[in-house]
Coordinates of C-alpha atoms and ligand atoms in Angstrom, one line a residue:
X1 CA -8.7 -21.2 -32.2
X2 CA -11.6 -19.0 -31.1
X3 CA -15.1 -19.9 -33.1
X4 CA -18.3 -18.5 -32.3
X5 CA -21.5 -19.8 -33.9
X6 CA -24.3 -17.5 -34.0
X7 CA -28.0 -19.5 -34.6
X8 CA -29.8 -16.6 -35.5
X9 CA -33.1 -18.7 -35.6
X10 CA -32.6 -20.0 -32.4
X11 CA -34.2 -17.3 -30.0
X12 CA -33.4 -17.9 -26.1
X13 CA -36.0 -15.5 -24.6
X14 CA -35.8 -11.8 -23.7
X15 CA -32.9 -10.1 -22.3
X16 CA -34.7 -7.7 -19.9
X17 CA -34.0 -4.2 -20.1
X18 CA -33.5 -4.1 -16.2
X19 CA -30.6 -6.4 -16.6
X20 CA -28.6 -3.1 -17.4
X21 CA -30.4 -1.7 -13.6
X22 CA -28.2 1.0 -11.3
X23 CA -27.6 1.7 -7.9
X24 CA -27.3 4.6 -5.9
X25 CA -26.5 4.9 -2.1
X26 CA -26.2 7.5 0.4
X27 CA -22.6 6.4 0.7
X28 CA -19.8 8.9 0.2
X29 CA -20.3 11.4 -2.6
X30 CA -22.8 9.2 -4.6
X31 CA -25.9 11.4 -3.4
X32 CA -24.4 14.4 -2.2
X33 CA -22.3 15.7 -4.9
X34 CA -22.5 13.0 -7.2
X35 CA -26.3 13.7 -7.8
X36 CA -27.6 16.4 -5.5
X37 CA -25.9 19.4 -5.5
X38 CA -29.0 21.4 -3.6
X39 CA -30.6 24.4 -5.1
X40 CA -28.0 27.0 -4.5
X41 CA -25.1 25.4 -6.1
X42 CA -23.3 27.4 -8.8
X43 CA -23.2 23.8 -10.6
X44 CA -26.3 23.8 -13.0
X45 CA -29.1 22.2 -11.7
X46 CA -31.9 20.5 -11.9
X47 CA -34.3 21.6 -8.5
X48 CA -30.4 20.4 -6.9
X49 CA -29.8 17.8 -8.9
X50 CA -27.0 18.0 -11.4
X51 CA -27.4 18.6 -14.9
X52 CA -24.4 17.3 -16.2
X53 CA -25.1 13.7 -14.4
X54 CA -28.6 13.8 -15.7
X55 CA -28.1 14.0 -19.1
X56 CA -25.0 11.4 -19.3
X57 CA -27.5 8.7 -17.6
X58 CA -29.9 9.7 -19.7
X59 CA -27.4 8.6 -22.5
X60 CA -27.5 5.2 -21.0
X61 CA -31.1 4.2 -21.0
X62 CA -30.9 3.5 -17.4
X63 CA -34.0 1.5 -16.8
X64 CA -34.1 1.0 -13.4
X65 CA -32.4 2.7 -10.4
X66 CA -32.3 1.5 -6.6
X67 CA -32.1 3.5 -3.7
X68 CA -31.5 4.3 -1.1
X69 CA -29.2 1.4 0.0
X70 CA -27.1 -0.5 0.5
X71 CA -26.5 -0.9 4.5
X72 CA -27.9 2.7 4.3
X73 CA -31.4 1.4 3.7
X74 CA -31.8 -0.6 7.0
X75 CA -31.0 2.3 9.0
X76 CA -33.1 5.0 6.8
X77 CA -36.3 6.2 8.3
X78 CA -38.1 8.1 5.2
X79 CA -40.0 10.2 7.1
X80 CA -36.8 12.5 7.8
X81 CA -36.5 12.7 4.4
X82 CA -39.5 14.6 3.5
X83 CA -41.2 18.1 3.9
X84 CA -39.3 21.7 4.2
X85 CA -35.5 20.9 3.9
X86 CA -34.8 23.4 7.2
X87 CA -36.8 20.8 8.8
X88 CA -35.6 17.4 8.1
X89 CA -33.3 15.5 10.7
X90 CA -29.6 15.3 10.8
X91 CA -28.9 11.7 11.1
X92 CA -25.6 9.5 11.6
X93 CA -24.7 7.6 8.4
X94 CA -23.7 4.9 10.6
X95 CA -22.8 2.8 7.5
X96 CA -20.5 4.8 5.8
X97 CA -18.0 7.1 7.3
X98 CA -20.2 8.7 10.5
X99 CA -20.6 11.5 8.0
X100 CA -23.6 13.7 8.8
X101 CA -27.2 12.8 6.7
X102 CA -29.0 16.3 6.1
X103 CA -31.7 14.6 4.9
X104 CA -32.0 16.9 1.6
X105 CA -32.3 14.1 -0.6
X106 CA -35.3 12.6 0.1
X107 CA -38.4 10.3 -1.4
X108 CA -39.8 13.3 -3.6
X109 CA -36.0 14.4 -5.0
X110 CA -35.4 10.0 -5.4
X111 CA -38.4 10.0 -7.7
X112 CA -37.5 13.0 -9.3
X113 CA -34.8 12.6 -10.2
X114 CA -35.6 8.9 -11.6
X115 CA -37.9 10.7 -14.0
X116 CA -35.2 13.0 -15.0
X117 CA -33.3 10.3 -16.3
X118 CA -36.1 8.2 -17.5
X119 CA -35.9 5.4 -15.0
X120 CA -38.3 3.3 -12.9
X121 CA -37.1 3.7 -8.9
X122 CA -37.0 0.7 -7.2
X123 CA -37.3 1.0 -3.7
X124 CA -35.3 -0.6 -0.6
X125 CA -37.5 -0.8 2.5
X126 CA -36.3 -1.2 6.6
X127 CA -36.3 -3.9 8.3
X128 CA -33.3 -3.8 10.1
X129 CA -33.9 -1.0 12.3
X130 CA -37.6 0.3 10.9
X131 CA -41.1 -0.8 12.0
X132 CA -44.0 -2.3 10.0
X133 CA -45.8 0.4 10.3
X134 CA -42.9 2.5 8.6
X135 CA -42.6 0.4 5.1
X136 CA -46.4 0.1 5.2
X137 CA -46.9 4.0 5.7
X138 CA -43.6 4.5 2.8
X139 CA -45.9 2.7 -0.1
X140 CA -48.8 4.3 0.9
X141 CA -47.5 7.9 0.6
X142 CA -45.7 7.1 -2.4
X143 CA -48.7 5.0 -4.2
X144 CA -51.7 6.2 -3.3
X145 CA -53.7 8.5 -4.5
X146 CA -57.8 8.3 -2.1
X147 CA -58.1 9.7 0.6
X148 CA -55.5 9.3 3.8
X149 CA -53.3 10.8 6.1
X150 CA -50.0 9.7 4.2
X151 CA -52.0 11.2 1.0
X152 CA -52.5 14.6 2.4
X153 CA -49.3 14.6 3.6
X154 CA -47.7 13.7 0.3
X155 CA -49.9 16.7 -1.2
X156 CA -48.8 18.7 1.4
X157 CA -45.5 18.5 0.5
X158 CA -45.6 19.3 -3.1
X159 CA -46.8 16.2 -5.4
X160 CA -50.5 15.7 -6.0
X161 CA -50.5 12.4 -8.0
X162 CA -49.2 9.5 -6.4
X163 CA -45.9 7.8 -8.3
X164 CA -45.5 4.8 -9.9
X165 CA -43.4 2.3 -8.0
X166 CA -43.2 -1.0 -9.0
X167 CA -40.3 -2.6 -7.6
X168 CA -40.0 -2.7 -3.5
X169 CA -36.9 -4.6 -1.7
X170 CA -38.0 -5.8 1.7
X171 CA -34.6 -5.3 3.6
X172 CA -31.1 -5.5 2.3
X173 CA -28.2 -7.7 3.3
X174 CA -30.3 -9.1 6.7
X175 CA -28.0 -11.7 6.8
X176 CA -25.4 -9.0 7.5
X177 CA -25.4 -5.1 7.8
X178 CA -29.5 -5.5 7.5
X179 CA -29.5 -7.1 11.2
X180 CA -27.3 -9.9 11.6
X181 CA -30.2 -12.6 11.0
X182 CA -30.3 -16.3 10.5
X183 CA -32.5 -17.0 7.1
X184 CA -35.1 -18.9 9.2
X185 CA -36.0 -16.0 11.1
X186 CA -35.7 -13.3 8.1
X187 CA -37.4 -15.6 6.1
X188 CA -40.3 -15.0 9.0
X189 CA -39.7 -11.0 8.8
X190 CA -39.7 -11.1 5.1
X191 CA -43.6 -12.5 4.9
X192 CA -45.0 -10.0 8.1
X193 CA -43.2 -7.0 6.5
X194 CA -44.6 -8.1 3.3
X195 CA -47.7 -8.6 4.5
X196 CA -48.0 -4.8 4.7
X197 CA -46.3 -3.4 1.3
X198 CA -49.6 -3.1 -0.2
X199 CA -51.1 -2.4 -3.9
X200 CA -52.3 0.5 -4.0
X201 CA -52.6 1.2 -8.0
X202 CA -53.4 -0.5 -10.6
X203 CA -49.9 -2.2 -11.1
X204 CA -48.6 -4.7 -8.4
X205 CA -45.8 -3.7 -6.5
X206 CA -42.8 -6.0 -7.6
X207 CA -41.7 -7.2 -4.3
X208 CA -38.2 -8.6 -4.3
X209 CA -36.5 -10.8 -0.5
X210 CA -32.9 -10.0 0.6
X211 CA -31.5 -13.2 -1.0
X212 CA -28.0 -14.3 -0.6
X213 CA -24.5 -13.3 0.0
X214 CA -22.1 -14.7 -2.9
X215 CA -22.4 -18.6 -2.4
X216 CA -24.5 -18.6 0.7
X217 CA -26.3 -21.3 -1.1
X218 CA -28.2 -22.2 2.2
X219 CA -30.4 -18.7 2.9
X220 CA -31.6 -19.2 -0.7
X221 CA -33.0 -22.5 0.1
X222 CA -34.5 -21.7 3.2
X223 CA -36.4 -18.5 1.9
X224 CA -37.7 -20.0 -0.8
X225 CA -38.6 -22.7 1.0
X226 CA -40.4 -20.7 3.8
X227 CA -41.4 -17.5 2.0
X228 CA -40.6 -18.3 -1.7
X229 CA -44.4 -18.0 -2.6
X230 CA -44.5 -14.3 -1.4
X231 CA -42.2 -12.8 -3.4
X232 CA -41.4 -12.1 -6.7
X233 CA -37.6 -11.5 -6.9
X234 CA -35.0 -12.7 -4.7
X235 CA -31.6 -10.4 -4.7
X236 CA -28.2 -11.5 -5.0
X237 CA -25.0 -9.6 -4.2
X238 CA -21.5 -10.5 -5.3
X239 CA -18.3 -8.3 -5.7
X240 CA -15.1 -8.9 -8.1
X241 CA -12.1 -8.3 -5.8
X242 CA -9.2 -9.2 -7.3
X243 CA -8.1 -11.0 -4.6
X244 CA -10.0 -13.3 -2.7
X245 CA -10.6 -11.9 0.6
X246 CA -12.6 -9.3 1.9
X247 CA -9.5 -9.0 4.8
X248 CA -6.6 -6.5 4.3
X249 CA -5.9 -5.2 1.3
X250 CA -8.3 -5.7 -1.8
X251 CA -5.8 -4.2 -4.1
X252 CA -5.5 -1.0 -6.1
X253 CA -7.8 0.3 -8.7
X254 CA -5.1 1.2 -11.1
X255 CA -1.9 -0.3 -9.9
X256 CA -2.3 -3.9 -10.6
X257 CA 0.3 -6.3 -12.9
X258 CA -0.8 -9.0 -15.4
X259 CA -1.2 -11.7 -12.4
X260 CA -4.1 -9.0 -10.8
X261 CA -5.5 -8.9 -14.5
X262 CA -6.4 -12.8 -14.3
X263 CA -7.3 -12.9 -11.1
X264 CA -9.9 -10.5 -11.5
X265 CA -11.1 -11.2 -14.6
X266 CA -11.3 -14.7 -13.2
X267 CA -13.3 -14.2 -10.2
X268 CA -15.4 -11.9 -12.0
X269 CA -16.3 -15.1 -14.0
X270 CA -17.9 -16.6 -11.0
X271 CA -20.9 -14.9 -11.3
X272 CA -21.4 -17.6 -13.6
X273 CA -20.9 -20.4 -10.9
X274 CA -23.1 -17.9 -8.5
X275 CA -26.2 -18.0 -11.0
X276 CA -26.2 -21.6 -11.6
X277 CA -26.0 -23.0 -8.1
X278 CA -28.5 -20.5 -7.0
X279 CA -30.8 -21.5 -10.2
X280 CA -30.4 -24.9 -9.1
X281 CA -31.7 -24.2 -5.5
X282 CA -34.5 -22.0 -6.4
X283 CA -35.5 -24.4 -9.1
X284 CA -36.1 -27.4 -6.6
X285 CA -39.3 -24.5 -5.6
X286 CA -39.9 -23.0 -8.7
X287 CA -38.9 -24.9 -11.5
X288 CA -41.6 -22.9 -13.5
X289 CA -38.7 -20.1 -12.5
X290 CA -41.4 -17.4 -11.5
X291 CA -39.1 -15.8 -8.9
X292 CA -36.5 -14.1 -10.5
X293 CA -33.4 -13.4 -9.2
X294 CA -31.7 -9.9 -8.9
X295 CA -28.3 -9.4 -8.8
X296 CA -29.1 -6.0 -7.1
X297 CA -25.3 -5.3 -6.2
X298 CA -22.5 -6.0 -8.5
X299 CA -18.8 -4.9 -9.1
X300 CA -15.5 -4.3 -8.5
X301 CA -14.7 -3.3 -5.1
X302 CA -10.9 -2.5 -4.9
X303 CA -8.8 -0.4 -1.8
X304 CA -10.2 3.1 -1.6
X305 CA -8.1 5.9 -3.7
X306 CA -5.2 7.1 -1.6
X307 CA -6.0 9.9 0.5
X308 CA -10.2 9.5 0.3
X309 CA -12.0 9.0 3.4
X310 CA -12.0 4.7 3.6
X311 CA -15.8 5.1 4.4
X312 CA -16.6 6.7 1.1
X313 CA -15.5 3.7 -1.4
X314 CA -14.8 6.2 -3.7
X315 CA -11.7 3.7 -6.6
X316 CA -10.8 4.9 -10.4
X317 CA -11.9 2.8 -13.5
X318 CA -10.2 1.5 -15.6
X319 CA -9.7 -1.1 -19.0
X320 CA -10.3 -3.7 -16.5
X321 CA -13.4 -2.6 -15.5
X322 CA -14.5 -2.2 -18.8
X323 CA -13.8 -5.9 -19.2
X324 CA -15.9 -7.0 -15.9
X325 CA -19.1 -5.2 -16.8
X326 CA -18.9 -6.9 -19.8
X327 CA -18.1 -10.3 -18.9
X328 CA -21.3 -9.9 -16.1
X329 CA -23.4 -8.4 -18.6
X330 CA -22.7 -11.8 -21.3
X331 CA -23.4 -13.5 -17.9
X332 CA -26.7 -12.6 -17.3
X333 CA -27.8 -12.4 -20.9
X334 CA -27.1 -16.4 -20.7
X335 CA -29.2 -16.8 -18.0
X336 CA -32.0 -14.1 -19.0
X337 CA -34.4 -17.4 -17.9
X338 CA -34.2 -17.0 -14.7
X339 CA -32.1 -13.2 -13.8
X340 CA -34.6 -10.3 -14.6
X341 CA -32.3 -7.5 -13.2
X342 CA -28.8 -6.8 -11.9
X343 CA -28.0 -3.4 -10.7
X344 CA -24.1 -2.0 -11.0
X345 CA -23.0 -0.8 -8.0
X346 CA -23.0 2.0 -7.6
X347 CA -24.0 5.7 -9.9
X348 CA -21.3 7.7 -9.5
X349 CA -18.5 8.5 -7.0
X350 CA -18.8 4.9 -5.8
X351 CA -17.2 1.0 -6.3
X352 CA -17.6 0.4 -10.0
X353 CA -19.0 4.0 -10.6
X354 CA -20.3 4.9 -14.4
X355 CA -19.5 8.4 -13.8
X356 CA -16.3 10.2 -11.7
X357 CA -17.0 14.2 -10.4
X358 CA -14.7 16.3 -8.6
X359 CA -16.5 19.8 -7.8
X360 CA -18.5 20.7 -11.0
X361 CA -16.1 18.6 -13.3
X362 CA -17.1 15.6 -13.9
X363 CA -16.2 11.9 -16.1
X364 CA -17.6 9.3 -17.8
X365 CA -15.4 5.7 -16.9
X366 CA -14.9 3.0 -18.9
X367 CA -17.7 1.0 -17.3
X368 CA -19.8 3.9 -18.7
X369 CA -18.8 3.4 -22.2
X370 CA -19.5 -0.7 -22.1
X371 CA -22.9 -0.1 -20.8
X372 CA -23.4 2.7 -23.8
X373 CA -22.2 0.2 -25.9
X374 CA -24.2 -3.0 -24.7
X375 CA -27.7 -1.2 -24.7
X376 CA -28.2 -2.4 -27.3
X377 CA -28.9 -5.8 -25.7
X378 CA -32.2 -4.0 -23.4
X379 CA -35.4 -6.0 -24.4
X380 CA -33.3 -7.6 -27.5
X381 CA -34.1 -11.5 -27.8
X382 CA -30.9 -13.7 -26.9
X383 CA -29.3 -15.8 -29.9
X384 CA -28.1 -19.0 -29.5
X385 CA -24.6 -19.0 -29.7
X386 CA -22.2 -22.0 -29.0
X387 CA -18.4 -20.5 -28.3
X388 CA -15.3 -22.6 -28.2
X389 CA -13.0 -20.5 -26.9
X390 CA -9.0 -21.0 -26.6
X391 CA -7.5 -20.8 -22.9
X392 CA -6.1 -17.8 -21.6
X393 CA -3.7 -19.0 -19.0
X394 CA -2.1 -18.1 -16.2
X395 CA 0.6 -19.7 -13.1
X396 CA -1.1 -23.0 -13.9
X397 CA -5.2 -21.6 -14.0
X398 CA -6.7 -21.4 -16.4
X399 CA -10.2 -19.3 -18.0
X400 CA -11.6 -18.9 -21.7
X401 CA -10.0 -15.7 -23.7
X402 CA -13.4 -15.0 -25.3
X403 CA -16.8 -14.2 -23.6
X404 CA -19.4 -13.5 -26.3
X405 CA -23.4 -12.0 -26.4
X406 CA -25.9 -12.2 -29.5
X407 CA -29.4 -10.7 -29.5
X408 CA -31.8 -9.3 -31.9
X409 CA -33.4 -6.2 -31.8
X410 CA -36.8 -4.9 -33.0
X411 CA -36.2 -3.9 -35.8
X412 CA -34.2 -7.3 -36.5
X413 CA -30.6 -6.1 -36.4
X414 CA -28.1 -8.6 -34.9
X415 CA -25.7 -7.1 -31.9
X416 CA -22.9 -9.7 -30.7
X417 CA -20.6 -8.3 -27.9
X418 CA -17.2 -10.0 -27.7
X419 CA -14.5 -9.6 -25.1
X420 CA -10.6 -10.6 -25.1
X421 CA -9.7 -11.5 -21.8
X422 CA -6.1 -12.0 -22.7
X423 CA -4.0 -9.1 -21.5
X424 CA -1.4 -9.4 -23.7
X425 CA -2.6 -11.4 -26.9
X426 CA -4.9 -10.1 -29.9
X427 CA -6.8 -13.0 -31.1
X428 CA -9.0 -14.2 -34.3
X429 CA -12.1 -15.3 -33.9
X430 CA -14.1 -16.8 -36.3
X431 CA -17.7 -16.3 -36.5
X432 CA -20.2 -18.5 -38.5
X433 CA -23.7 -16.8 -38.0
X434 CA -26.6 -18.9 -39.6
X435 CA -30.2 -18.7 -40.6
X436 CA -29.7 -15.4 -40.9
X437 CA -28.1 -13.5 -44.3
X438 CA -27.3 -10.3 -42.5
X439 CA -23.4 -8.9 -42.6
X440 CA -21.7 -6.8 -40.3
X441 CA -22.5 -3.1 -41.0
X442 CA -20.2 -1.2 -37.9
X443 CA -18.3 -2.3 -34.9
X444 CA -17.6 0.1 -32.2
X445 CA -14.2 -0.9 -29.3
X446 CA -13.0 -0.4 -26.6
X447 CA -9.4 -0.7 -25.6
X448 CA -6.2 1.2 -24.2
X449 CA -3.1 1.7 -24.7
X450 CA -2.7 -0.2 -20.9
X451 CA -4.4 -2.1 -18.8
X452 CA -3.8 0.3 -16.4
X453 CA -5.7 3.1 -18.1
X454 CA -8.1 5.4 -17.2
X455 CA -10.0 8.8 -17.6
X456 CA -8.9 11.7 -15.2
X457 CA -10.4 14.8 -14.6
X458 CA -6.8 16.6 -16.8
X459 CA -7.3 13.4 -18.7
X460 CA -10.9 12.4 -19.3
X461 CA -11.4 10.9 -23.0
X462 CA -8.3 8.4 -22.5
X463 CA -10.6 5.5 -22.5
X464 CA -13.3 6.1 -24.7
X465 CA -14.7 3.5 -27.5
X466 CA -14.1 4.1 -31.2
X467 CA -15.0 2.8 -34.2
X468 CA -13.7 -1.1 -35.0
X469 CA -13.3 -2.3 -38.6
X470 CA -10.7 -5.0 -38.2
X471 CA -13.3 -7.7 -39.0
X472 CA -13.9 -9.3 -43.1
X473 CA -15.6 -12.3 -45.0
X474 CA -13.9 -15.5 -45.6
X475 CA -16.3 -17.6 -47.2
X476 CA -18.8 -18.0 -45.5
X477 CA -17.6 -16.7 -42.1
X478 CA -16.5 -13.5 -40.3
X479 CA -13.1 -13.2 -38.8
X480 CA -13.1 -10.7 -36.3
X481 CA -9.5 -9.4 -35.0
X482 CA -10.0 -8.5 -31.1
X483 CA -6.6 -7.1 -30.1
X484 CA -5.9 -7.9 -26.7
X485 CA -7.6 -6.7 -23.5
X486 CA -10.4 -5.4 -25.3
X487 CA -14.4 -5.1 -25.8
X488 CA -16.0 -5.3 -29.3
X489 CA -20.0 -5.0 -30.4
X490 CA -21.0 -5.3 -33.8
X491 CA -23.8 -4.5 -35.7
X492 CA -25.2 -6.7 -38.3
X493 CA -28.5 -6.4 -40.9
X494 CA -29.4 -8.0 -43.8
X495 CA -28.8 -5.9 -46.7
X496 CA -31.1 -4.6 -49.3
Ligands
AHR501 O1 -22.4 -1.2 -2.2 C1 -21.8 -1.0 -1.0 C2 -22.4 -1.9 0.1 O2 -22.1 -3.3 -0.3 C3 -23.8 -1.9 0.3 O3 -24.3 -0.9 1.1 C4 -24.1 -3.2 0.9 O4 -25.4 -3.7 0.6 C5 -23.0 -4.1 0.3 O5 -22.4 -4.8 1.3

């Protein structure tokens, strides 16, 4: 029996709007074809950017985009990335795939392309391989607007008023692609660096720590502990694979049984266990839990599509990553106390991508359609909600079936989001929403015909969500018919 009780007068705080945050790396064909296309392209553009990508993000409400990595980020030096195109560097991606870096997308095309889709850019600095000097120099040209040599410049090169920046990422991944360093002596980097990301408008920059990898529960405590007072976010990065090592093979996007299905779904519900522990450890420094954490990278990371270069991450989408963004996304509404933002990885072309291009085609995943769905939830308040869910089971383990939201919106309409985990079983779940006289109004799904499914570029609108009625009154309760494998979101409002 699956019951879900909804206390619609028992608020839980705000879910923030950056909770439903992006990424984009210059990693494959996110950037450079998945985004910029250059001036010259016969794909319709915006100033190189695409026109088609632009207006599906703008779709999703995207409220906050980081850039430019990743790994990437620790070995970008900005400055190459600015001025006549003719006459930026050619760099190594070092990263990902040796590929050649033109350079073409750049600070000025970042932040033009964020207000193209209406988001705020947040900003990943060097300190891997990048001086002081460098990040100091970055935030000055981007943020200032009296009189100095990285203002002229910036004027020189096209933009006369400085941009608004407020979030700025101080390294990423130090404890790994970022530099190989021990949290003590990051944790030392972290406040000099800092030190220099200065505020130059009238809004503080937002300055957010590499925090740790997955259950590295020891780098959290030691940089809060030794730098926790100097920043504002600290980031957090942890990947669904479906199995449980990041050696051999991580399995295939869209050949996977009913055993792969579990597993997944299972270790995708570890974020949970992540958040916690992590809560717990920043709490012993901040109990008043002012420093937010950011699950900047999130998602599934499967084996590579056959044939694709191994250095590009470029995987397919399908039902089952439908079911992970929304099982993270419930996630971090529960703990909206103390996560601010989380960041899919990444935009397009890459991991758990929210859009799929080939040449000037391009496809919107399933992922796509559960963020479409769930926005919704962006700046909603959370509803209390207490779920007892029945087991789904599996070769003697064992998870809940049901994963559930509730929020209300400003203008005081109810959303819950439900997911059925089960692959195989449809299930009832009853719903007993109180303090609150509103009914369900519309329900929108999504579900496929497999587990397996997914859009293709000869087959694009196979996944795509559609309107759910299979829910009715019993008294004085809702029962709501999930069929299996599947992601609901209902609308309710008081009538009248
Ligand atoms: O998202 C791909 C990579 O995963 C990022 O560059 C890195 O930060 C993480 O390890």
């Amino acid at each position: 029996m699956n019951k879900l009780i909804v206390n619609a007068d028992i608020t839980k705080g705000i879910i923030d709007r950056n909770l439903y945050g992006h990424f984009a790396e210059h990693l494959g064909r996110c950037i450079y074809e998945g985004i910029w296309v250059g001036h010259d392209s016969p794909i319709p553009n915006v100033d190189g950017m695409r026109t088609d990508v632009i207006e599906a993000l703008r779709a999703l409400d995207i409220p906050v985009l980081r850039w430019p990595g990743g790994c990437f980020a620790d070995a970008y030096l900005w400055k190459d990335g600015i001025g006549p195109y003719e006459q930026r560097k050619r760099m190594i991606n070092i990263h990902w795939g040796g590929v050649v870096e033109n350079n073409h997308f750049g600070t000025h095309e970042f932040l033009q392309f964020c207000e193209l889709i209406g988001a705020e850019p947040y900003i990943a600095g060097n300190v891997g391989s990048g001086t002081v000097r460098e990040m100091a120099e970055w935030v000055e040209y981007m943020t200032f607007d009296g009189e100095s040599p990285m203002t002229d410049w910036r004027k020189a090169n096209g933009r006369e008023e400085p941009w608004k920046l407020k979030y700025f990422g101080v390294g990423n991944e130090n404890w790994g692609c970022g530099g190989n360093m021990r949290p003590e002596y990051y944790a030392d980097l972290y406040r000099h660096y800092a030190s220099y990301v200065r505020d130059y408008g009238p809004e503080k920059v937002y300055k957010i720590a590499c925090g740790p990898n997955s259950d590295n529960y020891e780098w959290t405590d030691v940089l809060m502990r030794q730098a926790g007072t100097m920043f504002d976010g600290l980031s957090l990065h942890y990947y669904t694979l479906p199995t449980n090592s990041w050696v051999g093979s991580k399995g295939s996007s869209t050949e996977f049984d009913e055993h792969m299905w579990f597993k997944t779904l299972k270790n995708t519900l570890y974020m949970e266990e992540l958040i916690v522990r992590h809560d717990a450890v920043m709490s012993k420094y901040d109990p008043e839990k002012r420093v937010a954490l950011i699950v900047d990278e999130w998602g599934t990371w499967y084996d590579v599509e056959p044939g694709t270069n191994p250095g590009f991450l470029y995987q397919q989408n399908t039902q089952r990553d439908a079911l992970v963004a929304a099982i993270n996304l419930n996630i971090f509404h529960q703990h909206n106390d103390r996560v601010k933002m989380a960041n899919i990885a990444q935009l397009v072309n890459v991991l758990q991508a929210v859009i799929l291009t080939e040449g000037g085609r391009m496809l919107l995943t399933p992922t796509y359609h559960i963020l479409h769905m769930y926005k919704v939830h962006q700046d909603a308040e959370r509803l209390d909600t207490v779920l007892e869910s029945s087991a789904y089971e599996m070769e003697g383990e064992s998870i809940d079936q049901i994963s559930a939201s509730a929020s209300r919106d400003a203008e005081g309409r109810i959303h819950l989001s439900l997911c059925n985990l089960h692959h195989a079983d449809a299930t009832e779940l009853r719903c007993d929403l109180r303090g609150s006289a509103a009914s369900i109004i519309s329900g929108t799904i999504i579900q496929a015909d497999t587990l397996q499914a997914h859009n293709t570029f000869t087959e694009p609108e196979r996944v795509t969500p559609a309107e759910f009625t299979a829910f009715r009154r019993e008294e004085d309760q809702w029962v709501i018919t999930l069929p299996a494998a599947s992601v609901v979101t209902l609308r309710l409002q008081e009538q009248g």
